[in-house]
PDB file of C-alpha atoms in Angstrom:
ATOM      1  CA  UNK F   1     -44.104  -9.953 -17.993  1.00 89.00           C
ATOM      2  CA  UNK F   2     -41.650 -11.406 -20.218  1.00 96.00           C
ATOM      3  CA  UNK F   3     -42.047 -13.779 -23.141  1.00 97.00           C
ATOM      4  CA  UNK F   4     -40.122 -15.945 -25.578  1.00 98.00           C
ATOM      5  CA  UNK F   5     -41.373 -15.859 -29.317  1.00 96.00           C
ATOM      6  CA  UNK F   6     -40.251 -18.528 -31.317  1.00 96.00           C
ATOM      7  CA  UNK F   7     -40.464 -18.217 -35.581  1.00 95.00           C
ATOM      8  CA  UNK F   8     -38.547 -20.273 -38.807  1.00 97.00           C
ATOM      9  CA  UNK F   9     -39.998 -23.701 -38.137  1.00 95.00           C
ATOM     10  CA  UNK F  10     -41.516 -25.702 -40.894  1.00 97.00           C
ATOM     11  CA  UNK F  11     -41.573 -28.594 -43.298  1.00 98.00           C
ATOM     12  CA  UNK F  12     -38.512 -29.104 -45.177  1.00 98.00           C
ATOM     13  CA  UNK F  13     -37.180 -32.061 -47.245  1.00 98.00           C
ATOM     14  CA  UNK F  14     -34.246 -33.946 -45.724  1.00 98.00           C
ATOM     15  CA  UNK F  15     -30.714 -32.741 -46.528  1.00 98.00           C
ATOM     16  CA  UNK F  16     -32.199 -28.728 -45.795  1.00 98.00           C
ATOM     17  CA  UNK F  17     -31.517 -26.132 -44.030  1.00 98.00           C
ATOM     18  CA  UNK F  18     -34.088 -23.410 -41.838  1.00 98.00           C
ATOM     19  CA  UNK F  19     -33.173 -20.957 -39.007  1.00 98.00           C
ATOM     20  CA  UNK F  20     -35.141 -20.335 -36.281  1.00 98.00           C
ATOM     21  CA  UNK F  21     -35.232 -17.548 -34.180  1.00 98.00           C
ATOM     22  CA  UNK F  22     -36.429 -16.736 -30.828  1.00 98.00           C
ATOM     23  CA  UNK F  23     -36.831 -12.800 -29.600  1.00 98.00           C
ATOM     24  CA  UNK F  24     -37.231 -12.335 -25.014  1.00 98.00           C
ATOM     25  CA  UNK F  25     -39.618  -8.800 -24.681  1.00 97.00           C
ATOM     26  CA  UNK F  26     -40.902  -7.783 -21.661  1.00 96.00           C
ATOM     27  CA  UNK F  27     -39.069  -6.477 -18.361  1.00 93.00           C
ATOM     28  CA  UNK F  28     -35.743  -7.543 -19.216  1.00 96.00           C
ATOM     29  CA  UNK F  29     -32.398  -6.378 -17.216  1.00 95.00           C
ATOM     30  CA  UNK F  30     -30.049  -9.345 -18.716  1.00 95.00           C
ATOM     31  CA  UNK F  31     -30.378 -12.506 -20.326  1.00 97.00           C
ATOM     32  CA  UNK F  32     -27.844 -14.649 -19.243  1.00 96.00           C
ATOM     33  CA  UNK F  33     -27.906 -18.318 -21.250  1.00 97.00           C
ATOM     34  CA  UNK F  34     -29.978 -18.928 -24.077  1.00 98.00           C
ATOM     35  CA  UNK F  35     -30.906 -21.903 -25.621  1.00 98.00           C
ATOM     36  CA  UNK F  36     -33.156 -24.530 -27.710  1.00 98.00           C
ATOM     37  CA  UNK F  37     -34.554 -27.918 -26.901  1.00 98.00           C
ATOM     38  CA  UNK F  38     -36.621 -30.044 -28.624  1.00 98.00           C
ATOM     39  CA  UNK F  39     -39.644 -32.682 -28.165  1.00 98.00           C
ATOM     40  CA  UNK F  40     -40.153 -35.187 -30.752  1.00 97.00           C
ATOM     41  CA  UNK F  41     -43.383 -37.257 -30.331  1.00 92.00           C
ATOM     42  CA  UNK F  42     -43.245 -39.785 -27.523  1.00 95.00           C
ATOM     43  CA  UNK F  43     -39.867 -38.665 -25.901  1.00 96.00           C
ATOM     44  CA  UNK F  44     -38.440 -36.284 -23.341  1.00 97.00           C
ATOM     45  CA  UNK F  45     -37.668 -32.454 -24.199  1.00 98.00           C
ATOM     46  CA  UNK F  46     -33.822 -32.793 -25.004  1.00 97.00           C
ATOM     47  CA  UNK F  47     -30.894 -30.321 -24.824  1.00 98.00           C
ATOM     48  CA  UNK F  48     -30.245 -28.683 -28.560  1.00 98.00           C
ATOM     49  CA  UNK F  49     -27.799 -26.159 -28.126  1.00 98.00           C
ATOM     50  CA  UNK F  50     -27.249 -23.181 -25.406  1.00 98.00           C
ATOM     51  CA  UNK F  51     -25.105 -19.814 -25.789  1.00 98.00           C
ATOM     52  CA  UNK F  52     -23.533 -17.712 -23.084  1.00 97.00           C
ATOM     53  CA  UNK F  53     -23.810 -14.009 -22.833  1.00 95.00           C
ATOM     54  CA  UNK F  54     -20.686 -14.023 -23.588  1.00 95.00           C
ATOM     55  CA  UNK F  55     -20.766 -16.432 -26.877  1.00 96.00           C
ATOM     56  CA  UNK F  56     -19.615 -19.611 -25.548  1.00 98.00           C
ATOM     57  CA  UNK F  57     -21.305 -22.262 -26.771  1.00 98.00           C
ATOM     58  CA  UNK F  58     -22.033 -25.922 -26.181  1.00 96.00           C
ATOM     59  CA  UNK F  59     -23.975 -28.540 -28.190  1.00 97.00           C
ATOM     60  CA  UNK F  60     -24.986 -32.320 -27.930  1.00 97.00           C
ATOM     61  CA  UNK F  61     -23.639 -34.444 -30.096  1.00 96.00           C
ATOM     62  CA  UNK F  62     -25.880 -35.399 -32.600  1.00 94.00           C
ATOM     63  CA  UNK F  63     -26.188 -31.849 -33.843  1.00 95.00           C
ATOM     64  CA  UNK F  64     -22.265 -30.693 -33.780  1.00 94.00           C
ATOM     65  CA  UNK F  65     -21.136 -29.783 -36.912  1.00 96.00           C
ATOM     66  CA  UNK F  66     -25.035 -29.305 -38.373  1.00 98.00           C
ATOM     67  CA  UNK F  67     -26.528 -26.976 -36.409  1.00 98.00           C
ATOM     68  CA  UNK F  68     -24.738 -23.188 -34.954  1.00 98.00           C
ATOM     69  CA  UNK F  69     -26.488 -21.438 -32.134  1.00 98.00           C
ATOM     70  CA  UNK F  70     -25.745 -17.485 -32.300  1.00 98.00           C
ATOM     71  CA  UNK F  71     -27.364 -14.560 -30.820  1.00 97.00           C
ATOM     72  CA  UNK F  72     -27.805 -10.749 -30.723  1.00 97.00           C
ATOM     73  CA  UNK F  73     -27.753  -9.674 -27.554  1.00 96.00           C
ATOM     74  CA  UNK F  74     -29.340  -6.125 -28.206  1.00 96.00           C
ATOM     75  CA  UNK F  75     -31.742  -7.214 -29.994  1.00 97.00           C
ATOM     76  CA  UNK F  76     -32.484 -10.180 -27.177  1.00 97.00           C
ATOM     77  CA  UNK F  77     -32.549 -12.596 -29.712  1.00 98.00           C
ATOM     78  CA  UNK F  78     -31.039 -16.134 -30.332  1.00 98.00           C
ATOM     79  CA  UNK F  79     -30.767 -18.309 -33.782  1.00 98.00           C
ATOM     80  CA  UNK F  80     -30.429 -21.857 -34.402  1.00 98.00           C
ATOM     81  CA  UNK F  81     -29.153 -22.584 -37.980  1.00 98.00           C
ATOM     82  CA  UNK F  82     -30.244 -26.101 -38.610  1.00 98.00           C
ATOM     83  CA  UNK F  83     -28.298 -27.360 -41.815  1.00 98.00           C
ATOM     84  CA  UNK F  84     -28.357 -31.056 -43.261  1.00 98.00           C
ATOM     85  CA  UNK F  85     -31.559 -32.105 -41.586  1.00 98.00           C
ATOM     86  CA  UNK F  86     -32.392 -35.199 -40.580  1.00 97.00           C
ATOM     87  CA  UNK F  87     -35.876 -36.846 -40.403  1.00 96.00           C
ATOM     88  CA  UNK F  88     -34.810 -37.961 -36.842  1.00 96.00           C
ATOM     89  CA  UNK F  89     -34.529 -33.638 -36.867  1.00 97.00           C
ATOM     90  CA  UNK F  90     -38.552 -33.671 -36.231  1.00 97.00           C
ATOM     91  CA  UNK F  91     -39.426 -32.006 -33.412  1.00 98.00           C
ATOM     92  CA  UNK F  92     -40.680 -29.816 -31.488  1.00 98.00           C
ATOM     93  CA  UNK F  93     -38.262 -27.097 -30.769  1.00 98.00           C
ATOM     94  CA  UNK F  94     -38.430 -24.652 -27.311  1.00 98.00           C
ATOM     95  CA  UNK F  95     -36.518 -21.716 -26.790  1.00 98.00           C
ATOM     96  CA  UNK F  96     -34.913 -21.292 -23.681  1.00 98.00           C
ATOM     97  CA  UNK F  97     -33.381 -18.064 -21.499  1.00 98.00           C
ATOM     98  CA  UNK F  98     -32.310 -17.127 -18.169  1.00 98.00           C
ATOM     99  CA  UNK F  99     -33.593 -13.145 -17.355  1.00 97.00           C
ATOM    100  CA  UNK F 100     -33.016 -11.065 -14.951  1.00 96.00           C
ATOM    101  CA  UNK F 101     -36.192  -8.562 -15.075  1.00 94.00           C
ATOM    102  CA  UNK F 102     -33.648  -6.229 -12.721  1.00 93.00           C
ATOM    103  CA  UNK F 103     -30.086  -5.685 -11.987  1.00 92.00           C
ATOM    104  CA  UNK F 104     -30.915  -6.861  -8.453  1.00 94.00           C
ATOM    105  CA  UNK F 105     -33.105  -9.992  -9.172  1.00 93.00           C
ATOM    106  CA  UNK F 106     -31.880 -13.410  -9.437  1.00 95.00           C
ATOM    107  CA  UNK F 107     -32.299 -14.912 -13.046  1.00 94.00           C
ATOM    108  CA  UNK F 108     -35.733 -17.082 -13.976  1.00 97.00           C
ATOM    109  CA  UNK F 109     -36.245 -19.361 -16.243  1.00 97.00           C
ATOM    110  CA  UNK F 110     -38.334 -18.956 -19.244  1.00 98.00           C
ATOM    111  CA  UNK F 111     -39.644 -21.147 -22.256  1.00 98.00           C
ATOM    112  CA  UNK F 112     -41.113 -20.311 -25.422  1.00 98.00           C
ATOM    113  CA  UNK F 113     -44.175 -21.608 -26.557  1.00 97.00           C
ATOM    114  CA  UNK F 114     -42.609 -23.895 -28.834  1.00 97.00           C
ATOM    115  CA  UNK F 115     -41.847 -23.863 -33.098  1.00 97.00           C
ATOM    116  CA  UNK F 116     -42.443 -27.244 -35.168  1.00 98.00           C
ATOM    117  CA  UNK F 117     -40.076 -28.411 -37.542  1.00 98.00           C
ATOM    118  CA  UNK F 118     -40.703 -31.888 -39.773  1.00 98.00           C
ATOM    119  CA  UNK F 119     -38.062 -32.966 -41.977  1.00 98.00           C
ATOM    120  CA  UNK F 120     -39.294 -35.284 -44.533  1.00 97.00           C
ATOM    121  CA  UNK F 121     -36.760 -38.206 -46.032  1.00 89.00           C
TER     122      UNK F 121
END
């Protein structure tokens, strides 16, 4: 079984920073891309940010230059630094990853269970 555990959400005041973090266990073989979304209240679960194995990167627009998405790859882990927060920022925020549980399997989708974060102006 494999699972996504989200942590570093919270309550912070507008102009802040937190980090979350997201660790895959389980059967793992590879992770491919990793990434977060988010849900705010009311709206569709949105692209954040998403990381290759490799380190490339890619983010939507109204986070460039705010928020940098990073990961350890031995430690199956992936961070999203969230600085100058926004109360439009509130959300919920999923982890996201691509795993192979074998060298021979084709990669499946997995979300974590989900991390709030509420920026207040």
């Amino acid at each position: 079984q494999v699972q996504l555990m989200e942590s570093g959400g919270g309550l912070v005041r507008a102009g802040g920073s937190l980090r979350l973090s997201c660790t895959a266990s389980g059967t793992i073989s590879s992770i491919t891309t990793m990434g977060w979304y988010r849900q705010a209240p009311g709206k569709e679960r949105e692209l954040v940010a998403r990381i290759t194995a490799g380190g490339n990167t890619n983010y939507v627009d109204f986070v460039k230059g705010r928020f940098t998405i990073s990961r350890d790859n031995a430690a199956n882990t992936v961070y999203l630094q969230m600085d100058s927060l926004k109360s439009e920022d509130t959300a919920v925020y999923y982890c996201n990853a691509d795993i192979r549980k074998t060298m021979f399997s084709l990669p499946r989708n997995y979300w974590g269970q989900g991390t709030q974060v509420t920026v207040s102006s």
